Coordinates of C-alpha atoms and ligand atoms in Angstrom, one line a residue:
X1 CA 18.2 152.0 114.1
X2 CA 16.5 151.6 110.9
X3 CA 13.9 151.5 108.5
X4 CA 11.5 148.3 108.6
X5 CA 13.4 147.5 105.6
X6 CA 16.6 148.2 106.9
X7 CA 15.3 145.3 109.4
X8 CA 14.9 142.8 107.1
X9 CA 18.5 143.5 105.2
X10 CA 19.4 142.9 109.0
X11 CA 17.8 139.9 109.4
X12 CA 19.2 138.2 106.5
X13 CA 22.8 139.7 107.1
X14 CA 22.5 137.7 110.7
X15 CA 21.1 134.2 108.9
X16 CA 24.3 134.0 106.7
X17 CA 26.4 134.5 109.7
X18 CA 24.9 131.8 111.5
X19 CA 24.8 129.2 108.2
X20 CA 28.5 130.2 107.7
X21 CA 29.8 129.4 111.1
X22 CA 30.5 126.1 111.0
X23 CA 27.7 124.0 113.1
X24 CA 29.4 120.9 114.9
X25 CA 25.3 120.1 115.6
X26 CA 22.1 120.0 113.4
X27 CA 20.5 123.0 115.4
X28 CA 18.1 125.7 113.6
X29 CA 19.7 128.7 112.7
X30 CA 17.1 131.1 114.6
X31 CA 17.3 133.5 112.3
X32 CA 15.9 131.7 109.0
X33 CA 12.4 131.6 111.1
X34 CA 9.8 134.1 110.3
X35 CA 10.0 137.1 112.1
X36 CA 6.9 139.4 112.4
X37 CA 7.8 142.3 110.1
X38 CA 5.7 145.7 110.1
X39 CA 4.8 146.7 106.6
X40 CA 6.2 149.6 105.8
X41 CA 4.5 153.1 106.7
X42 CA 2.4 151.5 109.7
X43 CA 3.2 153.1 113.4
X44 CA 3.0 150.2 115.8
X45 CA 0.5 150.1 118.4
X46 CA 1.2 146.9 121.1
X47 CA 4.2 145.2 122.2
X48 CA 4.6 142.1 120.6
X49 CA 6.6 140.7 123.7
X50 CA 4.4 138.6 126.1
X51 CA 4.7 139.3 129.8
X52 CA 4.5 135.5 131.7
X53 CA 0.8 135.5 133.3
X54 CA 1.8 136.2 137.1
X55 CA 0.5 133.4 139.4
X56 CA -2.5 134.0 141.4
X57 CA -2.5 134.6 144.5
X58 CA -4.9 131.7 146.5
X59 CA -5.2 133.5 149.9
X60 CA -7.3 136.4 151.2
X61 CA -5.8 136.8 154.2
X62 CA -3.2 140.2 154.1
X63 CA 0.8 140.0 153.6
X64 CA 0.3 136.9 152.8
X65 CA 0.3 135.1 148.9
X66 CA -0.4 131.5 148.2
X67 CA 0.3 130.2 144.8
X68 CA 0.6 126.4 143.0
X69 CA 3.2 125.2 141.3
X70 CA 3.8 122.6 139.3
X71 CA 6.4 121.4 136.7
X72 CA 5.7 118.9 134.3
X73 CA 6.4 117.6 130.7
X74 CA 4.7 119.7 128.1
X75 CA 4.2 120.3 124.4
X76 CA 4.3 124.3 124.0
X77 CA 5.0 126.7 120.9
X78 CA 8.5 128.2 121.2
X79 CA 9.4 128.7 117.6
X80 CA 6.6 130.0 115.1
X81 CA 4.4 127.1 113.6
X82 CA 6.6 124.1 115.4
X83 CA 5.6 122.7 118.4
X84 CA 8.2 121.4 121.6
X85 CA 8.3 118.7 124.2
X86 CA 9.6 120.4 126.7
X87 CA 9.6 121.2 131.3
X88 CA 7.0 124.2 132.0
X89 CA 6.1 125.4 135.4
X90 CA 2.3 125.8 135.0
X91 CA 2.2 125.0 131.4
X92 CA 4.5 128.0 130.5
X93 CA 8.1 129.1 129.5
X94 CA 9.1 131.1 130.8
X95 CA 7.0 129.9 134.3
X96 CA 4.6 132.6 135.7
X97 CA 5.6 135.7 137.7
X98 CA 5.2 135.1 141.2
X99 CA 4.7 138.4 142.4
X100 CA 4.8 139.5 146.4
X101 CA 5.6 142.8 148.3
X102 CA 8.5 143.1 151.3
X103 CA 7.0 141.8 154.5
X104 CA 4.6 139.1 152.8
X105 CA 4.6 135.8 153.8
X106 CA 4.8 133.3 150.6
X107 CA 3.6 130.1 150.3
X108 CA 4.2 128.0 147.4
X109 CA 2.7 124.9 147.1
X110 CA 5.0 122.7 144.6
X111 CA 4.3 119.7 142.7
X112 CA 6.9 117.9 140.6
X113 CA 5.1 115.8 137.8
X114 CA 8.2 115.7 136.2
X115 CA 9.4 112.4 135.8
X116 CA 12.8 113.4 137.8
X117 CA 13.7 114.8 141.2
X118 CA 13.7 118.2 141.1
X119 CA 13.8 121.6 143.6
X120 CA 12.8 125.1 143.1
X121 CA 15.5 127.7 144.3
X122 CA 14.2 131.4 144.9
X123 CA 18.0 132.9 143.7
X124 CA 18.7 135.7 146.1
X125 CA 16.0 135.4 148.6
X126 CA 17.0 135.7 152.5
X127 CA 14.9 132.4 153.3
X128 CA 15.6 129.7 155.9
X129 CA 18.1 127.1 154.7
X130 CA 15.4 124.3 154.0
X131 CA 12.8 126.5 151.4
X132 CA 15.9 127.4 149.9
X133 CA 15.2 124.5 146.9
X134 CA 18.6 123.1 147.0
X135 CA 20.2 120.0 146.4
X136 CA 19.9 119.2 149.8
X137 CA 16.2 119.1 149.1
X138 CA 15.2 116.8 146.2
X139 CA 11.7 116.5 145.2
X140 CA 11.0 113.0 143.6
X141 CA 8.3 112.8 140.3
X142 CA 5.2 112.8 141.9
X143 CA 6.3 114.4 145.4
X144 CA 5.2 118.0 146.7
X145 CA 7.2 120.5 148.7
X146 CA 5.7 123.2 150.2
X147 CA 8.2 126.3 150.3
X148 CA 6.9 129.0 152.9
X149 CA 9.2 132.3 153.9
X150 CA 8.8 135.8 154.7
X151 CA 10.1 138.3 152.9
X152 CA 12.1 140.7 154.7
X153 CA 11.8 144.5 154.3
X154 CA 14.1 146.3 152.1
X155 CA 14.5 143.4 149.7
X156 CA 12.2 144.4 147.0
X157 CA 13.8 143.6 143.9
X158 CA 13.6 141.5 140.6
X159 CA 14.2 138.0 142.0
X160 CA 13.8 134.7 140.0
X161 CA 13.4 130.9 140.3
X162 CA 14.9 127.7 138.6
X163 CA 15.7 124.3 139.6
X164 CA 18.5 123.4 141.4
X165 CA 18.8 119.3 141.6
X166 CA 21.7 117.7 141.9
X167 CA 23.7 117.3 138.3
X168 CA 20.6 118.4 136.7
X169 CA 20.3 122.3 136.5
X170 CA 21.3 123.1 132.9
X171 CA 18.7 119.8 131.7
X172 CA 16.3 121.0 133.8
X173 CA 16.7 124.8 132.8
X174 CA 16.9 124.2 129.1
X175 CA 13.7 122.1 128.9
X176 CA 12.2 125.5 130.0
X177 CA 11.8 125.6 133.8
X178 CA 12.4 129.6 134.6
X179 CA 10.8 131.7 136.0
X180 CA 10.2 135.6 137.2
X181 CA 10.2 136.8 141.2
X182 CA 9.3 140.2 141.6
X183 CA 9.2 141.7 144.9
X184 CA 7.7 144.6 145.7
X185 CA 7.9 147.6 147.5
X186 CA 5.7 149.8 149.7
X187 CA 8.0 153.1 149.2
X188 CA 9.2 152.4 145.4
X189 CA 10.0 155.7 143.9
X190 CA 9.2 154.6 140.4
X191 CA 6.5 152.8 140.6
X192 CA 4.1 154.6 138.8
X193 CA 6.3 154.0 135.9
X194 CA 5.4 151.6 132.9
X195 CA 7.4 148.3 133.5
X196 CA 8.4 145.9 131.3
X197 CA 9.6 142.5 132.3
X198 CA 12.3 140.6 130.2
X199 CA 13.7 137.1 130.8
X200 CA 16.7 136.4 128.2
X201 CA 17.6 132.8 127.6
X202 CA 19.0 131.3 124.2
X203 CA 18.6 127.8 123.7
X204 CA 18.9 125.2 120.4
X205 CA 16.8 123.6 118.7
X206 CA 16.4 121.2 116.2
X207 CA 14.7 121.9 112.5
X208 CA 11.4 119.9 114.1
X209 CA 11.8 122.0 117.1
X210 CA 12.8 119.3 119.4
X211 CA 15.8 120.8 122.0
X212 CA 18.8 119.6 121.2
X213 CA 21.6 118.1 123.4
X214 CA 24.8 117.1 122.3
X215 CA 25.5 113.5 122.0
X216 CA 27.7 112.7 125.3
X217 CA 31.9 111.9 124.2
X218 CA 30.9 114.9 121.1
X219 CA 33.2 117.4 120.1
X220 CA 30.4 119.4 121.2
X221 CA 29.0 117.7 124.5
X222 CA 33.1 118.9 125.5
X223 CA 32.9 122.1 124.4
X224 CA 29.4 122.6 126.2
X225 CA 31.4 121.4 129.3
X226 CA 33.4 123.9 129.1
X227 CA 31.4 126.8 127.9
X228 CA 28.3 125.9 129.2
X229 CA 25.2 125.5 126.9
X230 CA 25.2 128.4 124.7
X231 CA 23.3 128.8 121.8
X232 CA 22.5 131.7 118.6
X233 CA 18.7 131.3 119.3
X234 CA 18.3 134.3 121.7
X235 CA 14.7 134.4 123.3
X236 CA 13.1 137.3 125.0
X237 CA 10.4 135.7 127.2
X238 CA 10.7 133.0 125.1
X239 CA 10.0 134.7 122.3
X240 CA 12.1 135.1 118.8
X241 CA 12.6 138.9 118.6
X242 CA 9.5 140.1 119.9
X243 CA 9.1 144.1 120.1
X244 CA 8.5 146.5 123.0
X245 CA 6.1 150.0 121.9
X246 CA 7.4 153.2 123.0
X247 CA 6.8 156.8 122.3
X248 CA 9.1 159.9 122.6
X249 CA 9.3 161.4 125.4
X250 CA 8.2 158.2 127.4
X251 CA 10.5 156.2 130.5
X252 CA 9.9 152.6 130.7
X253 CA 11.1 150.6 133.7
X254 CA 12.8 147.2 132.1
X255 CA 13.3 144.5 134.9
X256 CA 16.3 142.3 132.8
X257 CA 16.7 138.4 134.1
X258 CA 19.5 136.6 132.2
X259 CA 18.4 132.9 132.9
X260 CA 20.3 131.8 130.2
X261 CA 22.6 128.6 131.6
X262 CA 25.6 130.2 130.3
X263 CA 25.6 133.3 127.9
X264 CA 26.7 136.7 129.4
X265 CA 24.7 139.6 127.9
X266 CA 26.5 142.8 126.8
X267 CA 23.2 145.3 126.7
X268 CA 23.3 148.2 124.8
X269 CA 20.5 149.8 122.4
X270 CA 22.7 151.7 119.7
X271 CA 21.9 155.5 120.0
X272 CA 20.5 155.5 123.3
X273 CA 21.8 156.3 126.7
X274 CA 20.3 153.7 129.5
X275 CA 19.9 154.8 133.1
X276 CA 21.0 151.6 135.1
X277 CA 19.5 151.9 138.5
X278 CA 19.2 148.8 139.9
X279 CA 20.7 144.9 140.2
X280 CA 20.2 141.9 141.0
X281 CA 18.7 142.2 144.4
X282 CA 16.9 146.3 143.7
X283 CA 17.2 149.5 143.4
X284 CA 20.8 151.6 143.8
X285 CA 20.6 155.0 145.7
X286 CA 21.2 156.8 142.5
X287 CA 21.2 156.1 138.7
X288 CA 23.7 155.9 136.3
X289 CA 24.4 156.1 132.6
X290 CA 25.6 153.9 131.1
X291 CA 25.8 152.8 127.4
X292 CA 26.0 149.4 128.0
X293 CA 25.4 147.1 130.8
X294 CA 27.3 143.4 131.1
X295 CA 24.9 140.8 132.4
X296 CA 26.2 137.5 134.0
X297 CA 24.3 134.3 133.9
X298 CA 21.7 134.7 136.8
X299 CA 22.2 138.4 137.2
X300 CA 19.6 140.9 136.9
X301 CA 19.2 144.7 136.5
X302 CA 16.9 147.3 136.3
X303 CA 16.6 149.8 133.7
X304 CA 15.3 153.0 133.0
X305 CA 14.7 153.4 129.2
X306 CA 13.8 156.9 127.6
X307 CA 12.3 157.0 124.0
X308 CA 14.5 159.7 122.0
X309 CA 13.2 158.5 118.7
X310 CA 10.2 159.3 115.6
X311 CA 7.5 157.7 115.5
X312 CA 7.5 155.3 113.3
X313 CA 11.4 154.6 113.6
X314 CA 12.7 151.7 115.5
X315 CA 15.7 151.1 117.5
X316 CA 17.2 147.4 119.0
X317 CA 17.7 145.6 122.2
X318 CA 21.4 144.4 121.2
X319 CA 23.3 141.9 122.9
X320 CA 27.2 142.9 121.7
X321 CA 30.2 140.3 121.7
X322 CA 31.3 139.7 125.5
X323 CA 34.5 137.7 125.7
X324 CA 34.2 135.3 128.5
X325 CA 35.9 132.3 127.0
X326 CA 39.1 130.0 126.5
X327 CA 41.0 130.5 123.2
X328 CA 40.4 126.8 123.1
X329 CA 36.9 126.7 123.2
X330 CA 35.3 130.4 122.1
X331 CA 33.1 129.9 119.5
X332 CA 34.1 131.7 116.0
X333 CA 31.5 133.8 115.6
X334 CA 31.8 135.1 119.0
X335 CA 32.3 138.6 118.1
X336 CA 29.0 139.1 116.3
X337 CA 26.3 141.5 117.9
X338 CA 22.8 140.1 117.5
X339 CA 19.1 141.8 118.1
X340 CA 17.1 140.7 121.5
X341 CA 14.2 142.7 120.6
X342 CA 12.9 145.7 118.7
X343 CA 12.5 149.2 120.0
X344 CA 9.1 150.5 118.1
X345 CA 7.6 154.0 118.1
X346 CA 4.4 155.4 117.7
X347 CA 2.6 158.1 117.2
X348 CA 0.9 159.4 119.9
X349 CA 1.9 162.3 121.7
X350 CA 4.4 162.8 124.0
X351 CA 3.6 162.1 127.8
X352 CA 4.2 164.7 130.3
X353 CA 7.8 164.9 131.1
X354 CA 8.8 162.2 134.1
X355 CA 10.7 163.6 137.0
X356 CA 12.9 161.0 138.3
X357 CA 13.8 161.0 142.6
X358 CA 17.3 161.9 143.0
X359 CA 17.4 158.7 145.5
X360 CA 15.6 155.7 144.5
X361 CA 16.4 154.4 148.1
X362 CA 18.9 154.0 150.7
X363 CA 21.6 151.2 150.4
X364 CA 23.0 151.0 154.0
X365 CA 26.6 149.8 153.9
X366 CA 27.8 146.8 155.2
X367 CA 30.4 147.8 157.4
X368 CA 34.1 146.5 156.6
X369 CA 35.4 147.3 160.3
X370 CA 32.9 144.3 162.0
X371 CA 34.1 142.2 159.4
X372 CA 35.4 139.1 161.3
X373 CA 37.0 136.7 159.1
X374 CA 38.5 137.0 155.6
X375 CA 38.2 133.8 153.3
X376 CA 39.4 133.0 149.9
X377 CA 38.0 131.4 147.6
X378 CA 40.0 129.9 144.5
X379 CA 38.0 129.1 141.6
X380 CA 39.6 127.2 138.9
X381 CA 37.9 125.1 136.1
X382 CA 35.6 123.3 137.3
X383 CA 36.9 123.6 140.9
X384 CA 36.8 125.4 144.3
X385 CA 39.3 125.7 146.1
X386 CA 40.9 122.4 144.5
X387 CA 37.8 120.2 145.5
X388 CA 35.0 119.3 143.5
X389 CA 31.1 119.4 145.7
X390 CA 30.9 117.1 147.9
X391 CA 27.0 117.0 149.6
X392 CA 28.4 115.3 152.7
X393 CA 31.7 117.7 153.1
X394 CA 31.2 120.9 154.7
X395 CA 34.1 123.7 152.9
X396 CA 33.2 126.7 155.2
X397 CA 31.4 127.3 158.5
X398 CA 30.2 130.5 160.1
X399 CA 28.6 132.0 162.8
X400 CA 24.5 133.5 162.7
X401 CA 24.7 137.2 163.3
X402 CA 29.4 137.4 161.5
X403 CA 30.0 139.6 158.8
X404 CA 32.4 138.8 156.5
X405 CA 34.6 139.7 153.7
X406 CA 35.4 137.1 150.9
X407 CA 37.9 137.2 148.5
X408 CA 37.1 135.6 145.2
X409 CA 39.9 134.7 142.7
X410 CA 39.3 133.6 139.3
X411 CA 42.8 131.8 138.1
X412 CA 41.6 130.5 135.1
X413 CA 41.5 132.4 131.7
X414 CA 37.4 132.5 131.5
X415 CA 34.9 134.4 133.6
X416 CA 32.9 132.4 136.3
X417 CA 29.9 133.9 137.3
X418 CA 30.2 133.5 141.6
X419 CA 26.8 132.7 142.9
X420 CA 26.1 132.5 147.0
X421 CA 22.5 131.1 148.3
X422 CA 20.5 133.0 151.2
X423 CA 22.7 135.5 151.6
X424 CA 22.8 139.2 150.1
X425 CA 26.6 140.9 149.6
X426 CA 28.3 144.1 148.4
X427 CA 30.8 144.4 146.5
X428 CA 33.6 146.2 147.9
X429 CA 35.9 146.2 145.0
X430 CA 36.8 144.1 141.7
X431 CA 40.3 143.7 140.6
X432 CA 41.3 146.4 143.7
X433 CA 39.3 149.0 141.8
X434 CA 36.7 150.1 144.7
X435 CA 33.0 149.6 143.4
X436 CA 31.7 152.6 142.6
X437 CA 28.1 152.8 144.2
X438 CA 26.5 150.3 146.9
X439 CA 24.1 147.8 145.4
X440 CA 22.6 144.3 146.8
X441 CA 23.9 141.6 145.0
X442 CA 23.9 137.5 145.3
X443 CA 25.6 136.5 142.5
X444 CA 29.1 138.6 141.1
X445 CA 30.5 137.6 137.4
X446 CA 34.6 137.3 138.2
X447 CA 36.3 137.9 134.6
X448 CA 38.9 135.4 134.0
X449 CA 42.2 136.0 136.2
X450 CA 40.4 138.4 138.2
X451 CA 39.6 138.8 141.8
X452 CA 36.5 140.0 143.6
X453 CA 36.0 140.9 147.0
X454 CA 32.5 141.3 148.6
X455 CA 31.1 141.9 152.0
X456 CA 28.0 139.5 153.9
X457 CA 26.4 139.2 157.3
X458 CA 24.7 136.2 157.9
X459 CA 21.7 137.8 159.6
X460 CA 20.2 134.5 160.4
X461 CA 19.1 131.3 159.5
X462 CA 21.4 128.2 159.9
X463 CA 22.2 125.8 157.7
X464 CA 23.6 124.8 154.7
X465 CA 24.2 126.9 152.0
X466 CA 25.7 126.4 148.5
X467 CA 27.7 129.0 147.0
X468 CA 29.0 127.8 143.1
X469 CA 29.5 129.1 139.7
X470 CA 26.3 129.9 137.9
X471 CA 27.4 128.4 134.5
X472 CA 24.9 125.5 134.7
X473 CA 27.2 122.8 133.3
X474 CA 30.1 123.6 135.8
X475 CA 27.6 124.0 138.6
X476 CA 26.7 120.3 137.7
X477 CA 30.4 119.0 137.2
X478 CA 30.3 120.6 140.8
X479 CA 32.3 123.6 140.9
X480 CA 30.1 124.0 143.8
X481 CA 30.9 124.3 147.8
X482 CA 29.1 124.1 151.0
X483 CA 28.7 127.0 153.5
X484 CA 27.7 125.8 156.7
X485 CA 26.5 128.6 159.1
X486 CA 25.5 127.7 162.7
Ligands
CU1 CU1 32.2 128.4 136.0

């Protein structure tokens, strides 16, 4: 926390990190771009972070929202005063919100005018096997797929979609196609609290703004391989260090996607206590403290964030060093912390004190005794269970209507974030620790030589379902696998 001044010392300090670490690519360090800065004295009064526009809804008939999508080429304004060719659905990066409530039926009328097959996956939603936008489901440039599923009750959450083509995620994903899936509930205990909506991806660029791949057979394009595409550009709904406006006294709900293709977010704002009560797929049954919060590639949580500061001081969004890497391959400036966004107050008066529910809602446990079958599954680099995917193999098969426990194993020494489609799990424990409070989850980050074991029941829909690691780049080596359940 700082001074607006103190900011700007900060600023600089992170530029000469980035121009001292030694750059195997011509990328932009993000930092030399101009970053709005307050002048000194004022007390902010709006949130310089941009909320996607959320879709609107075509249909007038109720429980029921109708949207368009499409994804196509565009030129859009990532970086201040440079202008990028890159994928937007609608136009936008991130894509807009496609909001719904439990119980809705959604209909989503896609078009791909990209000129490349591609899918939409909603990641995390209980949907039938064939709107689930996998690779089982191409849409070719110039075709249309119309996705249409229900939205079963007790799923509200903070949902999101990407494309899921075969070999093509991480292209797809960096030339911007994200977007936000929030689902809604009837009975949400906090809903009358301001919310803020925050996609974190990082990307590179090049000093005209053009993203930047590595050359394939570069030291880099190998190290990318490995790692997955990571870069020091960190973007907060695709913007450069935008700020968030917040007054003493005041809670703010923060819905947190990490759509970044392979960075793992260590969230903390110095000085400040955050109250996690939620994940990937909603709300816990109670909150808890926490002062910091590890996000996995294609996680999400919710958070509850209290102002405890002056107006006119500031405090930061921080994403702090998260080891998730080989020796061979962990980039040297690793262990540097770097801003996400800014934390401003103002100067109005406090708001009346918020009383928070003691439950936020009721996380019925999966029960460990109907469990049927155990499976393992092995993941080592780049592989599971020794095989790389296969569209026409089938790895597992289940019944509609078993529950059962898998055991995860990471044997390699760097995390793989474990992602399974249509189907919502709970962790039952993570290196035999027990997990501490029930939560919905779909995807599970499993530190390297760790294990995790979580419980599913595939409540219905048949068919085949991909379970992978969520680092883009291994997803499209194919350290991917086929469920099928029947
Ligand atoms: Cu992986």
């Amino acid at each position: 926390m700082g001074t607006p001044i103190g900011r700007i010392a900060n600023i600089w300090s992170v530029a000469s990190n980035l121009i001292a670490a030694p750059l195997l690519v011509a990328i932009l360090p993000i930092a030399a771009l101009p970053v709005p800065v307050r002048q000194t004295g004022s007390v902010p009064t709006a949130d310089t972070l941009k909320s996607p526009p959320v879709l609107r809804n075509l249909s007038s008939r109720a429980h029921t929202v109708e949207v368009n999508i499409v994804a196509a080429p565009a030129r859009i304004s990532i970086l201040p005063g440079r202008l990028t060719d890159a994928y937007a659905y609608n136009g936008s990066i991130p894509g807009p919100t496609l909001e719904a409530r439990e119980g809705d039926r959604v209909i989503i009328h896609f078009r791909n005018d990209l000129p490349e097959a591609t899918t939409v996956h909603w990641h995390g939603v209980h949907l039938p096997a064939n709107m689930d936008g996998s690779p089982f489901d191409p849409v070719p440039p110039g075709g249309r797929y119309d996705y249409i599923f229900t939205i079963p009750r007790g799923t509200a959450g903070t949902y999101w979609y990407h494309p899921h083509p075969d070999a093509r995620s991480e292209y797809q994903a960096a030339m911007g196609l994200f977007g936000a899936f929030i689902v809604r509930a009837a009975d949400d205990p906090i809903a009358t609290l301001p919310e803020k909506l925050l996609i974190l991806s990082d990307n590179r660029f090049r000093p005209d703004g053009s993203i930047e791949f590595a050359d394939s057979n570069s030291t880099q394009s190998s190290i990318d391989m490995e790692n997955g595409r990571e870069s020091n550009a960190l973007l907060a709904n695709g913007q450069v260090r935008p700020s968030i406006v917040i007054r003493n006294g005041e809670v703010q709900r923060w819905r947190v996607v990490n759509a970044s293709a392979a960075r793992v977010y260590r969230l903390s704002i110095p000085g400040q206590v955050l109250l996690h009560v939620g994940s990937d797929d909603g709300l816990f049954e109670h909150a808890v403290e926490k002062n910091e919060i590890v996000v996995a590639n294609s996680e999400r949580v919710e958070l509850l964030v209290r102002g405890t500061g002056k107006p006119g001081s500031n405090a930061e969004l921080t994403d702090l060093p998260y080891d998730r890497y080989m020796p061979q391959t962990r980039p040297p400036d690793w262990d540097t912390s770097r801003v996400l966004l800014a934390l401003r107050y103002d100067d109005r008066p406090m708001p009346a004190p918020v009383t928070l529910p003691t439950t936020f809602r009721i996380v019925p446990a999966l029960d460990t005794a109907l469990a049927t079958v155990t499976r393992t599954v092995v993941l080592s680099q780049g592989m599971i269970n020794g095989h790389t995917m296969d569209m026409s193999r089938v790895d597992m098969e289940a019944a509609v209507g078993a529950t059962e426990i898998w055991n995860v194993e990471n044997v390699v020494g760097m995390d793989h974030p474990f992602h399974l489609h249509g189907f919502q799990f709970q962790v039952i424990d993570r290196n035999g620790v027990p997990e501490p409070f029930r939560s919905w989850k779909d995807v599970v980050n499993i530190p390297k030589h760790e294990a995790v074991r979580f419980i599913v029941r595939y409540a219905d829909f048949p068919g085949k379902w991909m379970f992978h690691c969520h680092i883009l780049a291994h997803e499209d080596q194919g350290m991917m696998a086929v469920l099928q359940v029947r």
